[in-house]
PDB file of C-alpha atoms in Angstrom:
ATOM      1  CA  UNK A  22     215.542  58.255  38.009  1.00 42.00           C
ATOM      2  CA  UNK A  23     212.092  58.799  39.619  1.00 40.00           C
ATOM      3  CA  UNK A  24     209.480  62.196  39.301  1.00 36.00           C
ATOM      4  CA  UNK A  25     210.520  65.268  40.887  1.00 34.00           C
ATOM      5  CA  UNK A  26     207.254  66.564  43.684  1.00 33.00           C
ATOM      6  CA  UNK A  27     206.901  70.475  43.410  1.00 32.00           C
ATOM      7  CA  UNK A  28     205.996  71.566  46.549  1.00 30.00           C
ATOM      8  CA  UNK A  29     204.059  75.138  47.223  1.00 30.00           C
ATOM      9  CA  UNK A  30     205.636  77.645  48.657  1.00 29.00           C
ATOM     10  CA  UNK A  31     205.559  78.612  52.293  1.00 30.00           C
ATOM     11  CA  UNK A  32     206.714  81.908  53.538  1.00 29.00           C
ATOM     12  CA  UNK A  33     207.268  82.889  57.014  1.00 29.00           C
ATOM     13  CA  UNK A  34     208.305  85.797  58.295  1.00 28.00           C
ATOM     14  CA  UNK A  35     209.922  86.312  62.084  1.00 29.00           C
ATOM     15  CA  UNK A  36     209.080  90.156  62.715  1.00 28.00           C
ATOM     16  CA  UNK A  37     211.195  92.510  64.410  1.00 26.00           C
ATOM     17  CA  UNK A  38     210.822  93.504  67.833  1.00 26.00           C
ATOM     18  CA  UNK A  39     213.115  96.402  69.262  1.00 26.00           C
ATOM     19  CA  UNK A  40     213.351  95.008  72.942  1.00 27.00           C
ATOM     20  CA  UNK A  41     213.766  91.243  71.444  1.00 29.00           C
ATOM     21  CA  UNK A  42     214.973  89.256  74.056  1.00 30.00           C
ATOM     22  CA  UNK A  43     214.054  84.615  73.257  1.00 26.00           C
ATOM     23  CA  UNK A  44     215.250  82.440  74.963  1.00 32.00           C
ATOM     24  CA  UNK A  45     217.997  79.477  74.077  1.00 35.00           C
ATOM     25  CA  UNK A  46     217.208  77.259  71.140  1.00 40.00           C
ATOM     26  CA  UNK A  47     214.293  79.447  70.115  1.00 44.00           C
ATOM     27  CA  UNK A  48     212.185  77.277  67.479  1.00 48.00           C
ATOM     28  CA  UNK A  49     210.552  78.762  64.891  1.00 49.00           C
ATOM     29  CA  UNK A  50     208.178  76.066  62.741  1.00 52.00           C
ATOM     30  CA  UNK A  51     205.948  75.818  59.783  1.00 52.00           C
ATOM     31  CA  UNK A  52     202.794  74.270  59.620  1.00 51.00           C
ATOM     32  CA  UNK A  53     202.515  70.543  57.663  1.00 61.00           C
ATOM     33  CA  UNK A  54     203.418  71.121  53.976  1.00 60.00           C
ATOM     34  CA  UNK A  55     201.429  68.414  51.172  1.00 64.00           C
ATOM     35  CA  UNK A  56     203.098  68.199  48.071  1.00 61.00           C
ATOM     36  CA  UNK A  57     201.302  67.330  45.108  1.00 55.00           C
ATOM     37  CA  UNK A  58     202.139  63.260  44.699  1.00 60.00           C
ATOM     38  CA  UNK A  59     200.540  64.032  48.462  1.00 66.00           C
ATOM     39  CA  UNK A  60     203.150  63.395  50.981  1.00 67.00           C
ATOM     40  CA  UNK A  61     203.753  65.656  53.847  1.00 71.00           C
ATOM     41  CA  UNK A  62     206.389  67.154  55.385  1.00 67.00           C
ATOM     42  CA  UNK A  63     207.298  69.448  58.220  1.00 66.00           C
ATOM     43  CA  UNK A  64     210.131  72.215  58.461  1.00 62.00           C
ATOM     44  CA  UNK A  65     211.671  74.119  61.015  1.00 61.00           C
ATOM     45  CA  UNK A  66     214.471  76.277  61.988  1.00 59.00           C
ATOM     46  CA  UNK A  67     216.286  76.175  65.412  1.00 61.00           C
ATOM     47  CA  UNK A  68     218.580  79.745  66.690  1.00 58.00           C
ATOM     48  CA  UNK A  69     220.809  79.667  70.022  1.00 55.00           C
ATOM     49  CA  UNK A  70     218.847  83.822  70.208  1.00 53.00           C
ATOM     50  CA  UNK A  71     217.733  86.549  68.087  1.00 51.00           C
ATOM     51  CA  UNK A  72     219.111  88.646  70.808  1.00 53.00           C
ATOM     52  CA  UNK A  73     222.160  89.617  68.153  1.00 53.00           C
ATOM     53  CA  UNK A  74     225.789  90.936  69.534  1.00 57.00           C
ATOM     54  CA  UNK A  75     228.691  92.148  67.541  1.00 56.00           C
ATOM     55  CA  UNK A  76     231.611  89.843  68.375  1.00 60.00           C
ATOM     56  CA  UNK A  77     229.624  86.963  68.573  1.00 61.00           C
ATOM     57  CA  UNK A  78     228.953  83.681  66.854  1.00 61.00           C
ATOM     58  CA  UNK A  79     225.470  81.999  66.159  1.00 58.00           C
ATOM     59  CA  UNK A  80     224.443  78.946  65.076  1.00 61.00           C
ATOM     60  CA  UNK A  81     221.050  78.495  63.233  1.00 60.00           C
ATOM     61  CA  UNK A  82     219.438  74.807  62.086  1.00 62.00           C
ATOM     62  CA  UNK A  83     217.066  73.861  59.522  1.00 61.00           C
ATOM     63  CA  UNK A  84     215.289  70.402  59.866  1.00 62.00           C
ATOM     64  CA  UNK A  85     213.200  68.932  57.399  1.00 64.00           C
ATOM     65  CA  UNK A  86     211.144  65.909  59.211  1.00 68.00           C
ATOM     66  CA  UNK A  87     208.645  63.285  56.730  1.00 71.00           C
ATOM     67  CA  UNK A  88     205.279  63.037  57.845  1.00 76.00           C
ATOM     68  CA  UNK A  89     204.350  60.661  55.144  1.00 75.00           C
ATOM     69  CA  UNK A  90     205.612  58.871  51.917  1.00 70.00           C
ATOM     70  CA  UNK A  91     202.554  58.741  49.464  1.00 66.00           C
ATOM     71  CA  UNK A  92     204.162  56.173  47.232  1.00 60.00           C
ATOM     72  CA  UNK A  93     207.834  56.431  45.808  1.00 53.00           C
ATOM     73  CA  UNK A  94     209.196  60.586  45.808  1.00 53.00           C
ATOM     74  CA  UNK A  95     212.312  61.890  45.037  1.00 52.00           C
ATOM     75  CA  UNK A  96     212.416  65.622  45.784  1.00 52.00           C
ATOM     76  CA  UNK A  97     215.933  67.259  45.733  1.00 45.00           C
ATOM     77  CA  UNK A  98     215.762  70.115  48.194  1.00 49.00           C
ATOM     78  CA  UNK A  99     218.767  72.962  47.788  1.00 48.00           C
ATOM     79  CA  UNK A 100     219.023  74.897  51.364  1.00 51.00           C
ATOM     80  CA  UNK A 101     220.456  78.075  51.581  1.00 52.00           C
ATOM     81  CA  UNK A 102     221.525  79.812  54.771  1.00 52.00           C
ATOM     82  CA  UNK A 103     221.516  83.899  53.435  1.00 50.00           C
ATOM     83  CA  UNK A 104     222.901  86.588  55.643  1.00 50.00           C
ATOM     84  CA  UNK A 105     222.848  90.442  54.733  1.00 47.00           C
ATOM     85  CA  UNK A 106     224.514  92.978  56.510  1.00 46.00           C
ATOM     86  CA  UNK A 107     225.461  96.746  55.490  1.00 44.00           C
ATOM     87  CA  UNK A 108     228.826  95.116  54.613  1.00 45.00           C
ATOM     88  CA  UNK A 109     229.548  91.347  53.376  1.00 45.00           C
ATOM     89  CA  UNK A 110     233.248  91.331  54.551  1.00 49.00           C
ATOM     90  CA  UNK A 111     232.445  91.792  57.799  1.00 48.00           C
ATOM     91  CA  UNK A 112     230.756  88.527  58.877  1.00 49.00           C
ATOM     92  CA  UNK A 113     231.539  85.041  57.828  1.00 53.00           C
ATOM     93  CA  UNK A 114     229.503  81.701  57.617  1.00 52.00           C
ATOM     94  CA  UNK A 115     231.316  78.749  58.378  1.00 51.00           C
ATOM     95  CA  UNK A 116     229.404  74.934  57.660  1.00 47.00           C
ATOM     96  CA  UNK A 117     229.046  72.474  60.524  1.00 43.00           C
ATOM     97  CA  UNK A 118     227.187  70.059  58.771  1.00 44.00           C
ATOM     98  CA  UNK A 119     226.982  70.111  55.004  1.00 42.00           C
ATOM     99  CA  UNK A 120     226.658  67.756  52.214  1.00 40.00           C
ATOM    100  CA  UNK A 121     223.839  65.237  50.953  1.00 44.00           C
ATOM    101  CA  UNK A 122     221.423  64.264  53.167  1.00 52.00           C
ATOM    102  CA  UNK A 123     219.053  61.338  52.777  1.00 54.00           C
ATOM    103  CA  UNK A 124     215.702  61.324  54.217  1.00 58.00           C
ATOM    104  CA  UNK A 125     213.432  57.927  53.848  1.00 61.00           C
ATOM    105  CA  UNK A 126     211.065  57.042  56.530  1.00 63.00           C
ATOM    106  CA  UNK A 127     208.163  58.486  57.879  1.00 69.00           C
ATOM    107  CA  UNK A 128     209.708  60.399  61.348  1.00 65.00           C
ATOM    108  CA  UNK A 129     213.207  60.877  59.952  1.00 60.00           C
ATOM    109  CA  UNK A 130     214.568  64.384  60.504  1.00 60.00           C
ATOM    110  CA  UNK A 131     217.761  65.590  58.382  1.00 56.00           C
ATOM    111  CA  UNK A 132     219.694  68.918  60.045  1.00 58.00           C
ATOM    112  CA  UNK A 133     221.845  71.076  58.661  1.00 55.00           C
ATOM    113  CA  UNK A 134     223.982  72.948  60.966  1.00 59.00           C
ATOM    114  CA  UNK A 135     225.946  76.616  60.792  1.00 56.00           C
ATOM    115  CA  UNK A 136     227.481  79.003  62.838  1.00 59.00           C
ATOM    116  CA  UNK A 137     227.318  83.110  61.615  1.00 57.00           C
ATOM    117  CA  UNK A 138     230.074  85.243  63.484  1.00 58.00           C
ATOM    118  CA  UNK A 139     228.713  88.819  63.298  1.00 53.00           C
ATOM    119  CA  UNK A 140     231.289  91.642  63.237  1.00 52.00           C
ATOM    120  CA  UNK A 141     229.402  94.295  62.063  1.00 47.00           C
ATOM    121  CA  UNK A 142     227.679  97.395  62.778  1.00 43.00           C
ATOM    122  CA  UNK A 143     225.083  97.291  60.810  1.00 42.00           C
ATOM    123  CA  UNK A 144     223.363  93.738  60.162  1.00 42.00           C
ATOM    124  CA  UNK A 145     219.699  93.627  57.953  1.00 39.00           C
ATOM    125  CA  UNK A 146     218.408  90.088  58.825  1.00 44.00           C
ATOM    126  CA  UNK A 147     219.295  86.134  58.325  1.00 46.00           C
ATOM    127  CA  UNK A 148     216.950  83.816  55.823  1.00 47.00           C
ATOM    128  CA  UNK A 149     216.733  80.625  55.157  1.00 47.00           C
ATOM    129  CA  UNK A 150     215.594  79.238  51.486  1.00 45.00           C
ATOM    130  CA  UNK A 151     214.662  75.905  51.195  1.00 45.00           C
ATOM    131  CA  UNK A 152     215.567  75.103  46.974  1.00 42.00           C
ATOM    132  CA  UNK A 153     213.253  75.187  44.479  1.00 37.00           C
ATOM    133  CA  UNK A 154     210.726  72.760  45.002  1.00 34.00           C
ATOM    134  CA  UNK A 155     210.371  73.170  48.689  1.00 36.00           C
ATOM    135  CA  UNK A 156     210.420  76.326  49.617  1.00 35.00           C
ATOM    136  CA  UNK A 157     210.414  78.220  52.955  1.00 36.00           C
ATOM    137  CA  UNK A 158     211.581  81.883  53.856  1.00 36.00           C
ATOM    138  CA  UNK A 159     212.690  82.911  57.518  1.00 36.00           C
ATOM    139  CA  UNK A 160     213.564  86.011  58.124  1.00 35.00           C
ATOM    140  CA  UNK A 161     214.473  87.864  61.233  1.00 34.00           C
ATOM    141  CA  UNK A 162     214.574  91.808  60.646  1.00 31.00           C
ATOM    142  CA  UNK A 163     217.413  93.251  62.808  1.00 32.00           C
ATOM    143  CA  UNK A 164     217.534  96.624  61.518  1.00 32.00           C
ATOM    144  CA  UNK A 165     214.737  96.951  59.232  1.00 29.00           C
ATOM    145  CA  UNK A 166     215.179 101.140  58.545  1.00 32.00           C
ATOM    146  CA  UNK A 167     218.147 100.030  56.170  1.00 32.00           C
ATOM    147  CA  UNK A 168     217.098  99.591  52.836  1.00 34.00           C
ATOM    148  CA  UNK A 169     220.068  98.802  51.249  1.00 37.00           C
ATOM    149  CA  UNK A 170     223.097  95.105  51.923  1.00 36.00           C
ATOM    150  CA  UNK A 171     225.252  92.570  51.222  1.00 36.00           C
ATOM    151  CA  UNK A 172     224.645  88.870  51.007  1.00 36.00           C
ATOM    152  CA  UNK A 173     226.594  85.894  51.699  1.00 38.00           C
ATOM    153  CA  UNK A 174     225.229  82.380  50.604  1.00 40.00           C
ATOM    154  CA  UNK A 175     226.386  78.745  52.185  1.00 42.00           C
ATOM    155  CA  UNK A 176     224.663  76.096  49.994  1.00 41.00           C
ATOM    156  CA  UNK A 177     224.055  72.551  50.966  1.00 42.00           C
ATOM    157  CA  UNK A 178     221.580  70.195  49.990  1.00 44.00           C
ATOM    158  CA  UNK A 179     219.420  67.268  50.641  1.00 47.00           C
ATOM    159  CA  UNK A 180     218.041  64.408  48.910  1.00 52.00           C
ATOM    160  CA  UNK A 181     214.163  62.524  49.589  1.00 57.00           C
ATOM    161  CA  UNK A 182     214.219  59.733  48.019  1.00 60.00           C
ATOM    162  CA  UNK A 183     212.193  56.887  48.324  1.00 66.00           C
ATOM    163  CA  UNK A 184     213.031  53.966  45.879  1.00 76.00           C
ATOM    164  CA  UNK A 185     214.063  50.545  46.322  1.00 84.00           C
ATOM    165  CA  UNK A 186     217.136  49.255  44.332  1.00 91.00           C
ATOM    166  CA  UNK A 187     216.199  47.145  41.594  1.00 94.00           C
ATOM    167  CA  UNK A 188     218.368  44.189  39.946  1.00 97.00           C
ATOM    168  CA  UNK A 189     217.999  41.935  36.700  1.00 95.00           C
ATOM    169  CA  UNK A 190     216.944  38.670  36.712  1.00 95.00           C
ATOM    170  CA  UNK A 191     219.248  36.131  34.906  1.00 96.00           C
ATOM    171  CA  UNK A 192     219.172  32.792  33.576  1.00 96.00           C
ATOM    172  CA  UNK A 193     219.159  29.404  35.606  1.00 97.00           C
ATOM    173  CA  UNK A 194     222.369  27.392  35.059  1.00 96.00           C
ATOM    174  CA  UNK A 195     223.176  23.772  33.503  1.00 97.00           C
ATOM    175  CA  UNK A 196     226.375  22.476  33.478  1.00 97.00           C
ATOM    176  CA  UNK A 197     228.739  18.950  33.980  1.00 96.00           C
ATOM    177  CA  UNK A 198     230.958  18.515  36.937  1.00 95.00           C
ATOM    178  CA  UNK A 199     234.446  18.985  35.950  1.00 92.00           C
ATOM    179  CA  UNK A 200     233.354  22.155  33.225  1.00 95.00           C
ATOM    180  CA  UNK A 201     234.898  25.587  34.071  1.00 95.00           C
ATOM    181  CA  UNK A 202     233.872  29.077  33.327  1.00 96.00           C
ATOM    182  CA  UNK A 203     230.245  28.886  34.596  1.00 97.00           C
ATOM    183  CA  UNK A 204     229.394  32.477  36.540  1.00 97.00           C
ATOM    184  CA  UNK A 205     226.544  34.130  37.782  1.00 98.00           C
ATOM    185  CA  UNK A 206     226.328  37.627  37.196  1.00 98.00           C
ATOM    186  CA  UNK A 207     223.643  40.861  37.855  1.00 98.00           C
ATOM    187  CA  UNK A 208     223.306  44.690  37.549  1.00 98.00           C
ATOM    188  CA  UNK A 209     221.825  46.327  40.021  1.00 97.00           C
ATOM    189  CA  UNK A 210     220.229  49.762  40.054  1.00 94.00           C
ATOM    190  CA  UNK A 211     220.320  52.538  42.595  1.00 89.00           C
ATOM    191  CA  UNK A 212     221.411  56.064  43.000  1.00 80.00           C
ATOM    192  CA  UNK A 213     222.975  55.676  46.827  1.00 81.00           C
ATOM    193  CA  UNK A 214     223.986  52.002  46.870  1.00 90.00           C
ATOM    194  CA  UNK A 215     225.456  50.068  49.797  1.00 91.00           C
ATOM    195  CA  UNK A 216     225.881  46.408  50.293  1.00 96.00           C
ATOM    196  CA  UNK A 217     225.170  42.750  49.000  1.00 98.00           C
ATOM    197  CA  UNK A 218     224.835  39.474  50.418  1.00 98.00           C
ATOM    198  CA  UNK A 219     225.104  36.018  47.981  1.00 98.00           C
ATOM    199  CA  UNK A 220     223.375  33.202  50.032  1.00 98.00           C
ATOM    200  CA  UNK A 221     224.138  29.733  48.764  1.00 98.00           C
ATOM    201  CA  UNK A 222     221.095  27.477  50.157  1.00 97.00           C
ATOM    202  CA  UNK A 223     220.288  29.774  52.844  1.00 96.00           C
ATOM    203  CA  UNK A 224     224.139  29.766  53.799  1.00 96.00           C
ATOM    204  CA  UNK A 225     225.965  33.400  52.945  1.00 97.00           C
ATOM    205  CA  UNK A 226     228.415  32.793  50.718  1.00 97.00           C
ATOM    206  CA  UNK A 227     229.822  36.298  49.187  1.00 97.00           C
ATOM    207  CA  UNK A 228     229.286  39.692  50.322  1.00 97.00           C
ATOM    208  CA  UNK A 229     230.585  43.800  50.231  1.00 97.00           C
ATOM    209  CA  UNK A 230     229.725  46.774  48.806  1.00 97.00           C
ATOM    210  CA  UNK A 231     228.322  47.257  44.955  1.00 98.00           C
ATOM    211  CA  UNK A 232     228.189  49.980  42.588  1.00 96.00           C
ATOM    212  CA  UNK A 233     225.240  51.778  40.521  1.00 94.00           C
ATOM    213  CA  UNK A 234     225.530  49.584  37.056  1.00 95.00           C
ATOM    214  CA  UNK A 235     228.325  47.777  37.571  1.00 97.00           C
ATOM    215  CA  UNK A 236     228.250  43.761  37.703  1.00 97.00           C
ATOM    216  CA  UNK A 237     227.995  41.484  40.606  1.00 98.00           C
ATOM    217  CA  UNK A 238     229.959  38.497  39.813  1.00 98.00           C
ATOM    218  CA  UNK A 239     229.919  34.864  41.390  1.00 98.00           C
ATOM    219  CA  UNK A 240     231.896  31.881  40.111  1.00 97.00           C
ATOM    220  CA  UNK A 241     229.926  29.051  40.491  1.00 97.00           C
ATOM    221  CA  UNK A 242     232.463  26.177  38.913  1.00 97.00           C
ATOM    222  CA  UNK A 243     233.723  23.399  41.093  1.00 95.00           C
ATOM    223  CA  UNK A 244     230.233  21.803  42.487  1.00 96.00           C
ATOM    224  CA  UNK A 245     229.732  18.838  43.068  1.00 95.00           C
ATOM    225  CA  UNK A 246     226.536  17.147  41.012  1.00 96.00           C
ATOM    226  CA  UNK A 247     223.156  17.953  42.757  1.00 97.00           C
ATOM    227  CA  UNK A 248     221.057  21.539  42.450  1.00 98.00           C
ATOM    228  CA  UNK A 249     221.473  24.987  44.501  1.00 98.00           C
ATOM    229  CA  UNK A 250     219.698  27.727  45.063  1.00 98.00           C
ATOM    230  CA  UNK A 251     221.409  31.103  44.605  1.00 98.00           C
ATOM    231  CA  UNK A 252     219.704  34.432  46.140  1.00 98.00           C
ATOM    232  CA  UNK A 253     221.674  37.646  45.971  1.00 98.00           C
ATOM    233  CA  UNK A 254     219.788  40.460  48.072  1.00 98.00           C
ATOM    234  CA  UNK A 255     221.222  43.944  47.348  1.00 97.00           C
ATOM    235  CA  UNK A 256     220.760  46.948  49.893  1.00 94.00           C
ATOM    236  CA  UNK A 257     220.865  50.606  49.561  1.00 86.00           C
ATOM    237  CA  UNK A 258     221.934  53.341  51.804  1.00 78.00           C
ATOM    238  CA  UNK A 259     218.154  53.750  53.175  1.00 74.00           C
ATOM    239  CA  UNK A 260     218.042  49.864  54.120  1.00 81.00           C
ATOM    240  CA  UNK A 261     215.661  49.460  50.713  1.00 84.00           C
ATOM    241  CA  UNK A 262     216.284  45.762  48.926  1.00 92.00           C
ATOM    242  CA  UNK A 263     216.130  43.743  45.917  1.00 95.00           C
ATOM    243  CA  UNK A 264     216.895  40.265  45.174  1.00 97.00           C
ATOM    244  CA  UNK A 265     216.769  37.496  42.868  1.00 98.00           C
ATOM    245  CA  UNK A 266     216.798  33.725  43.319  1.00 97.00           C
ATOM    246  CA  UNK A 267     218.901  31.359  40.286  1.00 98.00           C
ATOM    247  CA  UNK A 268     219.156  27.738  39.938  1.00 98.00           C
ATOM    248  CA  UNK A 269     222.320  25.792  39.222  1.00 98.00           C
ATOM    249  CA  UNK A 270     222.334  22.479  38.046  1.00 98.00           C
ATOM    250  CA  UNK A 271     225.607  20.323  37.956  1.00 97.00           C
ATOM    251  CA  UNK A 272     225.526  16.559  36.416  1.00 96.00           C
ATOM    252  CA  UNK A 273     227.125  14.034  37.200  1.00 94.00           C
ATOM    253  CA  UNK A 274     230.164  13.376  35.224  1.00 88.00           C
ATOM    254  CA  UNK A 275     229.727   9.721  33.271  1.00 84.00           C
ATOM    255  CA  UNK A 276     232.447   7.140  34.428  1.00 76.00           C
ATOM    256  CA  UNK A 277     234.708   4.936  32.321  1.00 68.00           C
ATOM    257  CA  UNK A 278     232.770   1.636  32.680  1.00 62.00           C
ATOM    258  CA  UNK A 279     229.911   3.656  31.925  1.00 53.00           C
ATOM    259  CA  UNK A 280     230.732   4.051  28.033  1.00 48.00           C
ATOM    260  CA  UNK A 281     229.352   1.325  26.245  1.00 52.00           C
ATOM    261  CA  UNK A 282     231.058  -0.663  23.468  1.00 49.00           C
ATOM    262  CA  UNK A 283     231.916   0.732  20.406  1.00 52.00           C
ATOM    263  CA  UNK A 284     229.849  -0.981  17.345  1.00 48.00           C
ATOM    264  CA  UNK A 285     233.208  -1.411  15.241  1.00 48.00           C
ATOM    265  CA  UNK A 286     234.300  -3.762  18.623  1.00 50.00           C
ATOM    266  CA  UNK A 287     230.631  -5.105  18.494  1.00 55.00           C
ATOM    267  CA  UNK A 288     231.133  -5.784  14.662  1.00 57.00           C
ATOM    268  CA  UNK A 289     234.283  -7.331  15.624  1.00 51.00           C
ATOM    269  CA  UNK A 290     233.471  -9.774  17.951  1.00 54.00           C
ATOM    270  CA  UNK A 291     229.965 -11.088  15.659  1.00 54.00           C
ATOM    271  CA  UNK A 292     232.576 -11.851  13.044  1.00 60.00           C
ATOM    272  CA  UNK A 293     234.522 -13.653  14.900  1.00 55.00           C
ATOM    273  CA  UNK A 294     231.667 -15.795  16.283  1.00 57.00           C
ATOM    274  CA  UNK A 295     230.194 -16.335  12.814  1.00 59.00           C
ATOM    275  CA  UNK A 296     233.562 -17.300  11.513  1.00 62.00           C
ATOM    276  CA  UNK A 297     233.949 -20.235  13.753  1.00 58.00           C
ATOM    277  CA  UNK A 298     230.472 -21.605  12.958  1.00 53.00           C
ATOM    278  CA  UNK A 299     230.948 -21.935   9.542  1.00 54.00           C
ATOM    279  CA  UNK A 300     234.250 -23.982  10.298  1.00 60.00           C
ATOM    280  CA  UNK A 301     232.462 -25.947  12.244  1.00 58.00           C
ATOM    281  CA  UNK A 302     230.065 -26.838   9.770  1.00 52.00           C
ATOM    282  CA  UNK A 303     232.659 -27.410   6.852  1.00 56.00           C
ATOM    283  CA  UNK A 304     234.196 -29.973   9.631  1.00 57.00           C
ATOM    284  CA  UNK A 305     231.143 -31.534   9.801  1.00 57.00           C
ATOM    285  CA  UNK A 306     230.800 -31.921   6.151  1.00 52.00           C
ATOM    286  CA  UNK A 307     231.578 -35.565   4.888  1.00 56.00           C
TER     287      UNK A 307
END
């Protein structure tokens, strides 16, 4: 739907230290990555210790924080959590937090959340790989002498998107009171839609949730004669709007006495009238 940002790649790398010994929640952080429509971004990663025990379970998060929006983006950012040890069926990685993430103002921070138990003898190091267009590599070397592992991969990714909903814009409306099958309808636009609200002269009339594409419907028969003003205003997941404004006009319906008289009765009624004058006249005649 909207241009994909490649962002450069960042690597950094933790190194190992033989009496390592951080404390809780050790942060490790990038500095502010541009990409090339020009917004920037900031990334870090988040470990309980890098103080690593067989038997135990860790949990590692990755944050990825907007600095800025320059104008709409839409990156799609694929994270991987990679773990190598001397033998991949010794260690599992279970998901905490998983699934698409959406990331829209400036200050927002999206975290992704997993736990590694470690059960074996001989781990190499943990990475995290942030997709393909934002990229960012760290690494923390537990036994760096082995040259040789396994890898297990748990996937999840995230979505930056940054694009209002948008909606048609449809006719105004004529009709006669009393006619049926007059509706107002519009297509709205948007890859993570939520809700709608249908306001009736400032006055909600119709709301609930909408779908990418699919109509929005309104029945607008029944009115009495005068004009409204319809305004639907359509929402995404990211609190982004759209709306548009339509006019219905309902006449008045003519009444009975209203109808004037047909000529044929008009024609009627003359000959009549002229009749009787002329037998008036031939009365008069001597």
């Amino acid at each position: 739907m909207g241009k994909k940002i490649l962002i450069p790649l960042v690597i950094l790398i933790i190194p190992f230290l033989s009496s390592s010994t951080f404390a809780e929640t050790t942060t490790y952080s990038t500095s502010t990555l541009t990409s090339s429509g020009g917004s920037t971004y900031h990334l870090y990663m988040e470990t309980d210790t890098l103080n690593w025990q067989l038997g135990k379970s860790y949990i590692f998060k990755v944050g990825i924080e907007v600095l800025s929006f320059a104008g709409d983006v839409h990156d799609f950012h694929d994270i991987s959590l990679y773990v190598m040890f001397a033998d991949a069926s010794n260690f599992e990685i279970s998901e905490i937090s998983s699934g698409l993430g959406i990331i829209s103002s400036v200050g927002q921070t999206y975290s992704y959340i997993w736990t590694v138990d470690i059960d074996e003898t001989y781990p190499l190091s943990f990475s995290v790989f942030v997709g393909s267009l934002f990229r960012e590599d760290i690494s923390f070397a537990i036994d760096p002498e082995t040259d040789d592992g396994w890898t297990k991969v748990a996937d999840i990714s995230t979505e930056i998107e940054n694009f209002a909903p948008t909606i048609d814009t449809i006719s105004n409306i004529n009709y006669t009171e009393g006619e049926i099958g007059n509706t107002l309808t519009w297509t709205a636009h948007d890859e993570n839609p939520a809700s709608y609200t249908i306001m009736r002269d400032g006055q909600s009339i119709s709301s609930g949730a909408w779908i990418d594409g699919a109509p929005i419907t309104l029945s607008v028969d029944g009115l009495d004669s005068g004009t409204y003003i319809y305004i639907i205003e359509v929402s995404d997941e990211k609190g982004l709007k759209a709306t548009d404004s339509v006019t219905v006009t309902v006449k008045s319906k003519p009444k009975k006495n209203d109808f004037p008289i047909p000529v044929l009765f008009d024609s009627l009624i003359f000959s009549f009238l002229s009749m009787g004058l002329i037998r008036k006249l031939l009365k008069r005649k001597p």
